[in-house]
Amino acid sequence: MGKPTGFLEYSRELPAKRPVQDRINDYKEFVERFPEQKLNQQAGRCMNCGVPFCHSGCPLGNVIPEFNDAVYRESWREAYDILTSTNNFPEFTGRICPAPCESACVLGINQPAITIEEIEKHIIEIAFEKGFVQAHKPNIRTGKKVAVVGSGPAGLAAAAQLNLAGHTVTVFERDDAPGGLLRYGIPDFKLEKWVIDRRIALLEEEGVSFVCNAEVGVNISVNDLLRQFQAVVLAGGSTIPRDLPVPGRALNGVHFAMDFLKQQNKRVRGSWETGEADILAGGKNVIVIGGGDTGSDCVGTSNRQKAKSVTQFELLPKPPSGRTLQMPWPTYPMILKTSSSHEEGCERQWAVATKEFVSDGKGNLKGLKVVDLEWKIPENGKAAQFAEIAGSERELPCELALLAMGFVHPQHQGLVSDLAVELDERGNVRASERSYQTNIPKIFVAGDMRRGQSLVVWAISEGRECARKVDEFLMGYSMLETRDANLIAI
């Protein structure tokens, strides 16, 4: 414990951000670094609890009090070694993770929680600056070849761990560059892509091969994959978005959020060719349907494209500003969250349902017909129900509607259907959390493709755990660490 009285002396602080009017003019990250003294103080707030609930809050089981103590003592190599013992990519989670560990922080019972996510990001960036982050090639190769399909966080974590175990790993990515959702789903102002490129270069130096523009089941034969590799890891993510089948859905101006975000990321990268398929918010009234992180990303991107107005709808009622009796500590609280994108300008409306996309008579979107909802929670414990409020129907001007209501399951056409792997009742690839193995013994699955739409930190955790099971399948045993082993060792 670095400073026993730190949590009494210092309050929670976050790094400064570039001013809104400055940052909405570019797509660069805008969260600044902590000054050295502030970083020391924030790490010193950690109480080194007798029972550190932050471990259970983190899907990776990060050893949080220990690396906080090392940061307080400015023992950067120690902090880096502790952090990377459980997390392959702290530079990703330190930027885009919603930090469930902070919700479970013991200090959070009666004070603002430790700034765990920011400390994590500072550890890895300082480690890069000091040269601690080096490629580590395995001493011995097993002669086993493993294919990883998908290069998002789950695929990258599985590839890194399997390579560490000595297997020869090839990652297949259908886009033109590795990264999956990290590259073409997360806006650059939250995660600049040089961060991904830096990690990919390290993985390649360690021996991982990447094959891009390679969609298995389309231009890569499934049979060739099964013949050439001793094991296959499916890590393609949950990519089929939830639709909104109301009148006018086919109008020009109604798009899935991920199509909008991917285009802008490609523009920043310089790989998007302007044409009729452009989805642009400039000068338009934009309505984002869906209140999650993807919707927030659409808000921030629309503001940077100079939208005339930005509104975000949520079907559910406005959440409370703090914990209630129904969401006690240390559970993850469903409370009101105001993202940096909301700070940049957005009207937020809750308990609103879209009834119709309104046409201008020429096939283009000109407005939305919406209605307010009244939610009722039955006393018998059944699911909440809603009813439309009579007389609340209205039409709002809108030339661009972005559907950000989540994802239902992975793409079935191509890879999944050709492999004939079993699916669960939600349309995800069926495999237990104990084995990560599908009904075809040499085929494993990890991440959103198995568990459904989730967090980046869960994807990395699943990739690591799946890699261990693949290693056991190939070798009969595995020396790769598990999350449970990390927790037991604490």
Coordinates of C-alpha atoms in Angstrom, one line a residue:
M1 CA 0.0 0.0 0.0
G2 CA 1.8 3.1 -1.2
K3 CA 0.1 5.7 0.9
P4 CA -2.1 4.5 3.8
T5 CA -3.9 7.8 4.1
G6 CA -4.1 8.6 0.3
F7 CA -7.8 7.9 0.0
L8 CA -8.4 10.5 2.8
E9 CA -6.1 13.1 1.4
Y10 CA -6.9 13.1 -2.3
S11 CA -10.1 13.1 -4.3
R12 CA -10.7 11.5 -7.6
E13 CA -9.4 13.4 -10.6
L14 CA -9.3 12.7 -14.3
P15 CA -6.8 14.1 -16.8
A16 CA -7.8 17.3 -18.6
K17 CA -9.4 17.2 -22.0
R18 CA -8.9 19.5 -24.9
P19 CA -11.7 22.1 -25.1
V20 CA -14.8 21.0 -27.0
Q21 CA -14.5 23.7 -29.7
D22 CA -11.0 22.6 -30.4
R23 CA -11.4 18.8 -30.4
I24 CA -14.5 18.7 -32.6
N25 CA -12.4 20.0 -35.5
D26 CA -10.3 16.8 -35.8
Y27 CA -10.3 13.1 -35.0
K28 CA -7.4 12.9 -32.7
E29 CA -7.5 11.7 -29.1
F30 CA -8.2 14.6 -26.7
V31 CA -7.6 13.2 -23.2
E32 CA -4.3 14.6 -21.9
R33 CA -1.8 12.8 -19.7
F34 CA -1.7 13.1 -16.0
P35 CA 1.1 15.3 -14.6
E36 CA 3.5 13.2 -12.6
Q37 CA 2.3 14.5 -9.2
K38 CA -1.4 13.9 -10.1
L39 CA -0.7 10.3 -11.3
N40 CA 1.2 9.7 -8.0
Q41 CA -1.8 11.0 -6.0
Q42 CA -4.4 9.0 -7.9
A43 CA -2.4 5.8 -7.4
G44 CA -2.0 6.6 -3.8
R45 CA -5.8 6.7 -3.3
C46 CA -5.9 2.9 -3.6
M47 CA -6.6 1.3 -0.2
N48 CA -5.1 -2.1 -0.9
C49 CA -8.3 -3.6 0.5
G50 CA -8.3 -6.9 2.4
V51 CA -10.8 -8.2 -0.2
P52 CA -10.1 -6.3 -3.5
F53 CA -13.5 -6.5 -5.2
C54 CA -12.0 -4.7 -8.3
H55 CA -10.5 -8.1 -9.2
S56 CA -13.9 -9.7 -9.6
G57 CA -15.2 -6.6 -11.4
C58 CA -12.5 -7.0 -14.0
P59 CA -13.1 -9.8 -16.5
L60 CA -9.4 -10.2 -16.9
G61 CA -8.7 -10.4 -13.1
N62 CA -6.2 -7.6 -13.3
V63 CA -4.0 -7.4 -10.2
I64 CA -5.1 -3.8 -9.5
P65 CA -3.9 -2.9 -6.0
E66 CA -0.4 -4.2 -6.7
F67 CA 0.1 -2.2 -9.9
N68 CA -1.4 0.9 -8.2
D69 CA 1.2 0.5 -5.4
A70 CA 4.0 0.1 -8.0
V71 CA 2.8 3.3 -9.7
Y72 CA 2.8 5.2 -6.5
R73 CA 6.4 4.1 -5.9
E74 CA 7.3 5.0 -9.5
S75 CA 8.4 1.4 -10.0
W76 CA 7.4 1.4 -13.7
R77 CA 8.9 -1.9 -14.7
E78 CA 7.2 -3.7 -11.8
A79 CA 3.9 -2.0 -12.7
Y80 CA 4.2 -3.0 -16.3
D81 CA 5.0 -6.6 -15.4
I82 CA 2.0 -6.9 -13.1
L83 CA -0.4 -5.3 -15.6
T84 CA 0.7 -7.4 -18.6
S85 CA 0.6 -10.6 -16.6
T86 CA -3.2 -10.6 -17.1
N87 CA -3.8 -8.1 -19.9
N88 CA -2.3 -8.4 -23.4
F89 CA -3.4 -5.0 -24.5
P90 CA -3.6 -2.4 -21.8
E91 CA -3.3 0.4 -24.4
F92 CA -6.7 -0.6 -25.7
T93 CA -8.5 -1.2 -22.4
G94 CA -7.0 1.9 -20.9
R95 CA -8.8 3.9 -23.6
I96 CA -12.1 2.3 -24.4
C97 CA -13.0 0.0 -21.5
P98 CA -16.1 1.1 -19.5
A99 CA -14.1 0.1 -16.4
P100 CA -16.3 -2.4 -14.5
C101 CA -13.4 -2.7 -12.1
E102 CA -14.1 0.9 -10.9
S103 CA -17.7 0.1 -10.2
A104 CA -16.5 -2.7 -7.9
C105 CA -13.8 -0.5 -6.1
V106 CA -14.3 -0.7 -2.3
L107 CA -13.6 3.0 -2.0
G108 CA -16.6 3.5 -4.2
I109 CA -18.9 2.6 -1.3
N110 CA -18.8 6.1 0.0
Q111 CA -16.3 8.0 -2.3
P112 CA -15.6 8.2 -6.0
A113 CA -13.7 5.1 -7.1
I114 CA -10.0 4.9 -8.0
T115 CA -9.1 6.1 -11.5
I116 CA -8.0 2.5 -12.5
E117 CA -8.5 2.8 -16.2
E118 CA -6.4 6.0 -16.5
I119 CA -3.7 4.5 -14.3
E120 CA -3.6 1.5 -16.6
K121 CA -3.2 3.6 -19.7
H122 CA -0.4 5.6 -18.1
I123 CA 1.4 2.4 -17.1
I124 CA 1.5 1.0 -20.7
E125 CA 2.4 4.3 -22.3
I126 CA 5.2 5.0 -19.9
A127 CA 6.4 1.4 -20.5
F128 CA 6.5 2.0 -24.2
E129 CA 8.4 5.3 -23.7
K130 CA 10.9 3.6 -21.4
G131 CA 11.5 0.7 -23.8
F132 CA 10.0 -2.0 -21.5
V133 CA 7.7 -3.3 -24.2
Q134 CA 9.7 -5.6 -26.4
A135 CA 8.8 -8.5 -28.7
H136 CA 9.2 -11.9 -27.0
K137 CA 9.6 -14.8 -29.4
P138 CA 8.9 -18.3 -28.0
N139 CA 12.1 -20.3 -27.4
I140 CA 10.6 -23.5 -28.9
R141 CA 8.1 -24.0 -31.7
T142 CA 5.7 -26.9 -31.3
G143 CA 5.2 -27.5 -35.0
K144 CA 1.4 -27.0 -34.6
K145 CA -0.4 -24.5 -36.8
V146 CA -3.4 -22.5 -35.6
A147 CA -5.7 -20.3 -37.7
V148 CA -7.5 -17.4 -36.0
V149 CA -10.4 -16.0 -37.9
G150 CA -10.9 -12.4 -37.0
S151 CA -8.5 -9.8 -35.7
G152 CA -10.5 -7.9 -33.1
P153 CA -9.5 -8.0 -29.4
A154 CA -10.6 -11.6 -28.9
G155 CA -8.7 -12.8 -32.0
L156 CA -5.6 -10.8 -31.2
A157 CA -5.5 -12.0 -27.6
A158 CA -5.9 -15.6 -28.7
A159 CA -3.2 -15.2 -31.3
A160 CA -0.8 -13.6 -28.8
Q161 CA -1.2 -16.3 -26.3
L162 CA -1.1 -19.2 -28.8
N163 CA 2.1 -17.7 -30.2
L164 CA 3.5 -17.5 -26.7
A165 CA 2.8 -21.2 -26.3
G166 CA 5.0 -21.9 -29.4
H167 CA 2.4 -22.5 -32.0
T168 CA 2.6 -21.0 -35.5
V169 CA -0.4 -18.6 -35.7
T170 CA -2.0 -17.1 -38.8
V171 CA -4.7 -14.5 -38.3
F172 CA -7.2 -14.0 -41.1
E173 CA -9.0 -10.6 -41.4
R174 CA -11.6 -9.7 -44.0
D175 CA -10.9 -6.0 -43.9
D176 CA -7.8 -4.3 -45.4
A177 CA -6.0 -4.0 -42.0
P178 CA -6.0 -5.9 -38.7
G179 CA -7.9 -4.7 -35.6
G180 CA -11.5 -5.6 -36.3
L181 CA -13.9 -3.4 -34.2
L182 CA -10.9 -1.6 -32.8
R183 CA -10.0 -0.3 -36.2
Y184 CA -13.3 0.2 -38.0
G185 CA -15.8 0.5 -35.1
I186 CA -14.2 2.7 -32.5
P187 CA -13.7 6.3 -33.7
D188 CA -10.2 7.7 -33.9
F189 CA -10.9 10.4 -31.3
K190 CA -11.3 7.5 -28.7
L191 CA -8.6 5.2 -30.1
E192 CA -6.1 6.5 -32.7
K193 CA -5.1 3.8 -35.0
W194 CA -1.3 4.2 -34.5
V195 CA -2.0 2.5 -31.2
I196 CA -3.2 -0.6 -33.0
D197 CA -0.5 -0.5 -35.6
R198 CA 2.1 -0.4 -32.8
R199 CA 0.7 -3.5 -31.3
I200 CA 0.3 -5.4 -34.6
A201 CA 4.0 -4.6 -35.4
L202 CA 5.0 -6.2 -32.1
L203 CA 2.9 -9.3 -32.7
E204 CA 4.4 -9.7 -36.2
E205 CA 7.9 -9.4 -34.7
E206 CA 6.9 -12.1 -32.3
G207 CA 6.0 -14.4 -35.1
V208 CA 2.2 -13.9 -35.7
S209 CA 1.2 -13.7 -39.4
F210 CA -1.7 -11.5 -40.6
V211 CA -3.6 -12.1 -43.8
C212 CA -5.9 -9.3 -44.7
N213 CA -8.7 -9.0 -47.3
A214 CA -9.2 -12.7 -46.5
E215 CA -12.8 -13.6 -45.7
V216 CA -13.0 -17.2 -44.8
G217 CA -16.0 -18.8 -46.6
V218 CA -15.8 -16.3 -49.4
N219 CA -12.3 -15.9 -50.9
I220 CA -10.6 -18.4 -48.4
S221 CA -11.9 -21.9 -48.6
V222 CA -13.1 -23.5 -45.3
N223 CA -11.8 -26.8 -46.4
D224 CA -8.3 -25.4 -47.0
L225 CA -8.4 -23.9 -43.6
L226 CA -9.3 -27.2 -41.9
R227 CA -6.8 -29.1 -44.0
Q228 CA -3.8 -26.8 -43.3
F229 CA -4.3 -26.0 -39.6
Q230 CA -4.4 -28.3 -36.6
A231 CA -6.9 -26.0 -34.8
V232 CA -9.1 -23.0 -35.8
V233 CA -10.3 -20.2 -33.5
L234 CA -13.4 -18.3 -34.6
A235 CA -13.2 -14.7 -33.3
G236 CA -15.3 -12.9 -35.9
G237 CA -17.4 -10.9 -33.4
S238 CA -21.1 -10.2 -33.3
T239 CA -21.6 -8.3 -36.5
I240 CA -25.3 -8.4 -37.5
P241 CA -27.0 -5.2 -36.2
R242 CA -30.4 -5.1 -34.7
D243 CA -32.8 -3.5 -37.2
L244 CA -35.9 -1.3 -36.8
P245 CA -38.6 -2.6 -39.2
V246 CA -41.0 0.3 -39.2
P247 CA -42.6 2.1 -42.3
G248 CA -40.0 4.0 -44.3
R249 CA -37.0 1.9 -43.2
A250 CA -35.8 1.7 -46.9
L251 CA -35.6 5.5 -47.3
N252 CA -32.3 7.1 -48.2
G253 CA -30.8 8.5 -45.0
V254 CA -31.6 5.6 -42.7
H255 CA -28.4 3.6 -41.9
F256 CA -26.9 1.3 -39.4
A257 CA -24.5 3.0 -37.0
M258 CA -21.6 0.8 -37.8
D259 CA -21.7 1.6 -41.5
F260 CA -21.5 5.3 -40.6
L261 CA -18.6 4.8 -38.2
K262 CA -16.7 2.5 -40.4
Q263 CA -16.8 5.0 -43.3
Q264 CA -15.5 7.8 -41.2
N265 CA -12.7 5.6 -39.8
K266 CA -11.7 4.8 -43.4
R267 CA -11.8 8.5 -44.3
V268 CA -9.3 9.2 -41.5
R269 CA -7.2 6.3 -42.7
G270 CA -7.3 7.5 -46.3
S271 CA -8.8 4.3 -47.6
W272 CA -12.4 5.5 -48.3
E273 CA -13.3 6.4 -51.9
T274 CA -15.9 9.1 -52.0
G275 CA -19.0 8.1 -53.9
E276 CA -22.7 7.7 -53.9
A277 CA -22.6 5.5 -50.8
D278 CA -21.3 8.3 -48.6
I279 CA -23.0 8.6 -45.2
L280 CA -22.4 12.1 -44.0
A281 CA -23.9 14.2 -41.2
G282 CA -22.8 17.6 -42.3
G283 CA -25.6 20.2 -42.3
K284 CA -28.2 17.6 -41.4
N285 CA -30.5 17.0 -38.5
V286 CA -29.2 13.7 -37.1
I287 CA -31.1 11.4 -34.9
V288 CA -29.2 8.4 -33.3
I289 CA -31.6 5.6 -32.2
G290 CA -30.0 3.8 -29.3
G291 CA -28.4 5.0 -26.1
G292 CA -25.3 2.8 -25.8
D293 CA -21.6 3.4 -26.5
T294 CA -22.1 2.9 -30.3
G295 CA -24.8 5.6 -30.2
S296 CA -22.4 7.9 -28.3
D297 CA -19.7 7.3 -30.9
C298 CA -22.2 8.4 -33.6
V299 CA -22.9 11.6 -31.7
G300 CA -19.2 12.5 -31.5
T301 CA -18.7 11.7 -35.2
S302 CA -21.7 13.7 -36.2
N303 CA -20.5 16.7 -34.3
R304 CA -17.1 16.5 -36.1
Q305 CA -18.9 16.3 -39.4
K306 CA -20.7 19.5 -38.5
A307 CA -24.3 18.2 -38.2
K308 CA -27.0 20.8 -37.9
S309 CA -28.4 19.1 -34.8
V310 CA -27.8 15.8 -33.0
T311 CA -30.4 14.0 -31.0
Q312 CA -30.1 10.6 -29.3
F313 CA -33.1 8.4 -28.5
E314 CA -33.3 5.7 -25.9
L315 CA -36.3 3.3 -25.6
L316 CA -35.8 2.9 -21.9
P317 CA -36.6 5.5 -19.3
K318 CA -33.9 7.9 -18.0
P319 CA -31.6 6.0 -15.6
P320 CA -30.9 7.3 -12.1
S321 CA -27.9 9.4 -11.4
G322 CA -26.6 7.1 -8.7
R323 CA -27.0 3.6 -7.3
T324 CA -30.4 2.5 -6.1
L325 CA -31.5 -0.4 -3.8
Q326 CA -31.8 -2.5 -7.0
M327 CA -28.2 -2.0 -8.0
P328 CA -26.1 -2.2 -4.8
W329 CA -22.3 -2.1 -4.6
P330 CA -20.3 -3.9 -6.0
T331 CA -22.6 -4.7 -9.0
Y332 CA -22.2 -2.8 -12.2
P333 CA -24.7 0.1 -11.9
M334 CA -27.0 1.0 -14.7
I335 CA -26.9 4.7 -14.0
L336 CA -26.9 7.8 -16.2
K337 CA -23.7 8.3 -18.1
T338 CA -22.7 11.4 -19.9
S339 CA -19.9 10.6 -22.4
S340 CA -17.4 13.0 -23.8
S341 CA -19.4 13.0 -27.0
H342 CA -22.5 14.1 -25.2
E343 CA -20.5 17.0 -23.7
E344 CA -19.8 18.1 -27.3
G345 CA -23.4 18.7 -28.0
C346 CA -26.4 16.4 -28.1
E347 CA -30.1 16.5 -27.1
R348 CA -30.9 13.3 -25.3
Q349 CA -34.5 11.9 -25.1
W350 CA -35.6 8.9 -23.1
A351 CA -38.6 6.6 -23.3
V352 CA -39.1 7.4 -27.0
A353 CA -40.2 4.9 -29.7
T354 CA -39.8 5.5 -33.5
K355 CA -43.1 4.8 -35.3
E356 CA -42.2 5.8 -38.9
F357 CA -39.4 7.2 -41.1
V358 CA -41.0 10.0 -43.1
S359 CA -40.3 10.5 -46.8
D360 CA -39.9 13.7 -48.6
G361 CA -41.7 12.2 -51.5
K362 CA -38.5 11.5 -53.5
G363 CA -37.3 8.5 -51.5
N364 CA -35.3 10.6 -49.0
L365 CA -35.7 10.8 -45.3
K366 CA -37.1 14.1 -44.0
G367 CA -38.3 13.3 -40.5
L368 CA -39.3 10.7 -37.8
K369 CA -42.7 10.1 -36.3
V370 CA -42.1 9.3 -32.6
V371 CA -44.2 8.7 -29.5
D372 CA -43.4 8.9 -25.8
L373 CA -43.6 5.8 -23.7
E374 CA -44.7 5.1 -20.1
W375 CA -42.8 2.3 -18.4
K376 CA -44.3 0.1 -15.7
I377 CA -42.5 -2.3 -13.4
P378 CA -44.8 -5.1 -12.2
E379 CA -44.6 -5.9 -8.5
N380 CA -44.6 -9.6 -9.2
G381 CA -41.0 -9.5 -10.5
K382 CA -41.9 -9.9 -14.2
A383 CA -40.2 -7.9 -16.9
A384 CA -41.0 -4.2 -17.2
Q385 CA -43.7 -3.2 -19.8
F386 CA -44.3 0.0 -21.6
A387 CA -47.3 1.6 -23.2
E388 CA -47.5 4.5 -25.6
I389 CA -48.7 7.8 -24.1
A390 CA -51.8 9.0 -26.0
G391 CA -51.4 12.4 -27.6
S392 CA -47.5 12.4 -27.5
E393 CA -47.1 11.5 -31.2
R394 CA -45.0 14.1 -33.1
E395 CA -42.8 14.4 -36.1
L396 CA -39.2 15.6 -35.8
P397 CA -37.0 16.9 -38.6
C398 CA -34.3 14.4 -39.6
E399 CA -32.3 13.8 -42.7
L400 CA -30.0 11.2 -41.2
A401 CA -31.1 8.4 -38.8
L402 CA -28.5 6.1 -37.4
L403 CA -29.6 2.8 -35.9
A404 CA -27.4 2.0 -32.9
M405 CA -29.5 -0.6 -31.1
G406 CA -26.8 -3.3 -30.7
F407 CA -26.0 -6.5 -32.4
V408 CA -27.9 -9.8 -32.5
H409 CA -25.4 -12.5 -33.5
P410 CA -22.4 -13.2 -35.8
Q411 CA -22.8 -13.4 -39.5
H412 CA -24.0 -16.9 -40.4
Q413 CA -23.5 -16.7 -44.2
G414 CA -20.2 -18.0 -45.3
L415 CA -17.8 -19.1 -42.6
V416 CA -20.4 -20.3 -39.9
S417 CA -22.8 -22.0 -42.3
D418 CA -19.9 -23.7 -44.3
L419 CA -18.4 -25.1 -41.1
A420 CA -21.8 -26.3 -39.9
V421 CA -21.0 -25.5 -36.3
E422 CA -23.9 -25.6 -33.9
L423 CA -25.6 -22.3 -32.8
D424 CA -27.2 -21.5 -29.5
E425 CA -30.8 -20.1 -29.1
R426 CA -29.5 -16.6 -29.7
G427 CA -27.7 -17.4 -33.0
N428 CA -24.2 -17.4 -31.5
V429 CA -21.7 -20.2 -32.1
R430 CA -22.3 -22.8 -29.3
A431 CA -19.4 -23.5 -27.0
S432 CA -19.2 -23.7 -23.2
E433 CA -17.1 -21.3 -21.1
R434 CA -15.3 -24.3 -19.8
S435 CA -14.0 -25.6 -23.2
Y436 CA -14.6 -22.9 -25.8
Q437 CA -14.8 -25.9 -28.2
T438 CA -17.6 -26.2 -30.8
N439 CA -19.2 -29.5 -31.9
I440 CA -16.3 -29.9 -34.3
P441 CA -13.3 -30.8 -32.0
K442 CA -10.6 -28.8 -33.8
I443 CA -12.7 -25.6 -34.0
F444 CA -12.9 -23.2 -31.0
V445 CA -14.7 -19.9 -30.6
A446 CA -14.1 -16.8 -28.4
G447 CA -15.4 -13.3 -27.9
D448 CA -18.7 -11.9 -29.1
M449 CA -19.1 -14.7 -31.6
R450 CA -19.6 -17.0 -28.6
R451 CA -21.0 -14.9 -25.8
G452 CA -22.8 -12.2 -27.8
Q453 CA -22.2 -8.5 -27.9
S454 CA -20.0 -7.5 -25.0
L455 CA -17.1 -5.4 -23.8
V456 CA -13.5 -5.2 -25.2
V457 CA -12.2 -6.5 -21.8
W458 CA -14.4 -9.5 -22.1
A459 CA -13.2 -10.2 -25.6
I460 CA -9.6 -10.1 -24.5
S461 CA -10.4 -12.4 -21.5
E462 CA -12.2 -14.9 -23.8
G463 CA -9.3 -14.9 -26.3
R464 CA -6.9 -15.7 -23.5
E465 CA -9.0 -18.4 -22.0
C466 CA -9.8 -20.0 -25.4
A467 CA -6.1 -20.0 -26.3
R468 CA -5.3 -22.1 -23.2
K469 CA -8.0 -24.6 -24.2
V470 CA -6.6 -24.8 -27.8
D471 CA -3.1 -25.3 -26.3
E472 CA -4.4 -28.2 -24.1
F473 CA -6.2 -29.7 -27.1
L474 CA -3.0 -29.6 -29.2
M475 CA -0.4 -30.6 -26.5
G476 CA -2.4 -32.4 -23.8
Y477 CA -1.5 -29.7 -21.2
S478 CA -0.9 -25.9 -21.1
M479 CA 1.5 -23.6 -19.3
L480 CA -0.6 -20.6 -20.2
E481 CA -2.1 -18.8 -17.2
T482 CA -5.8 -18.6 -16.6
R483 CA -7.9 -15.9 -15.0
D484 CA -8.8 -18.3 -12.2
A485 CA -5.1 -19.0 -11.5
N486 CA -4.5 -15.2 -11.3
L487 CA -7.3 -14.8 -8.8
I488 CA -6.2 -17.8 -6.7
A489 CA -2.7 -16.3 -6.5
I490 CA -3.8 -13.0 -5.0

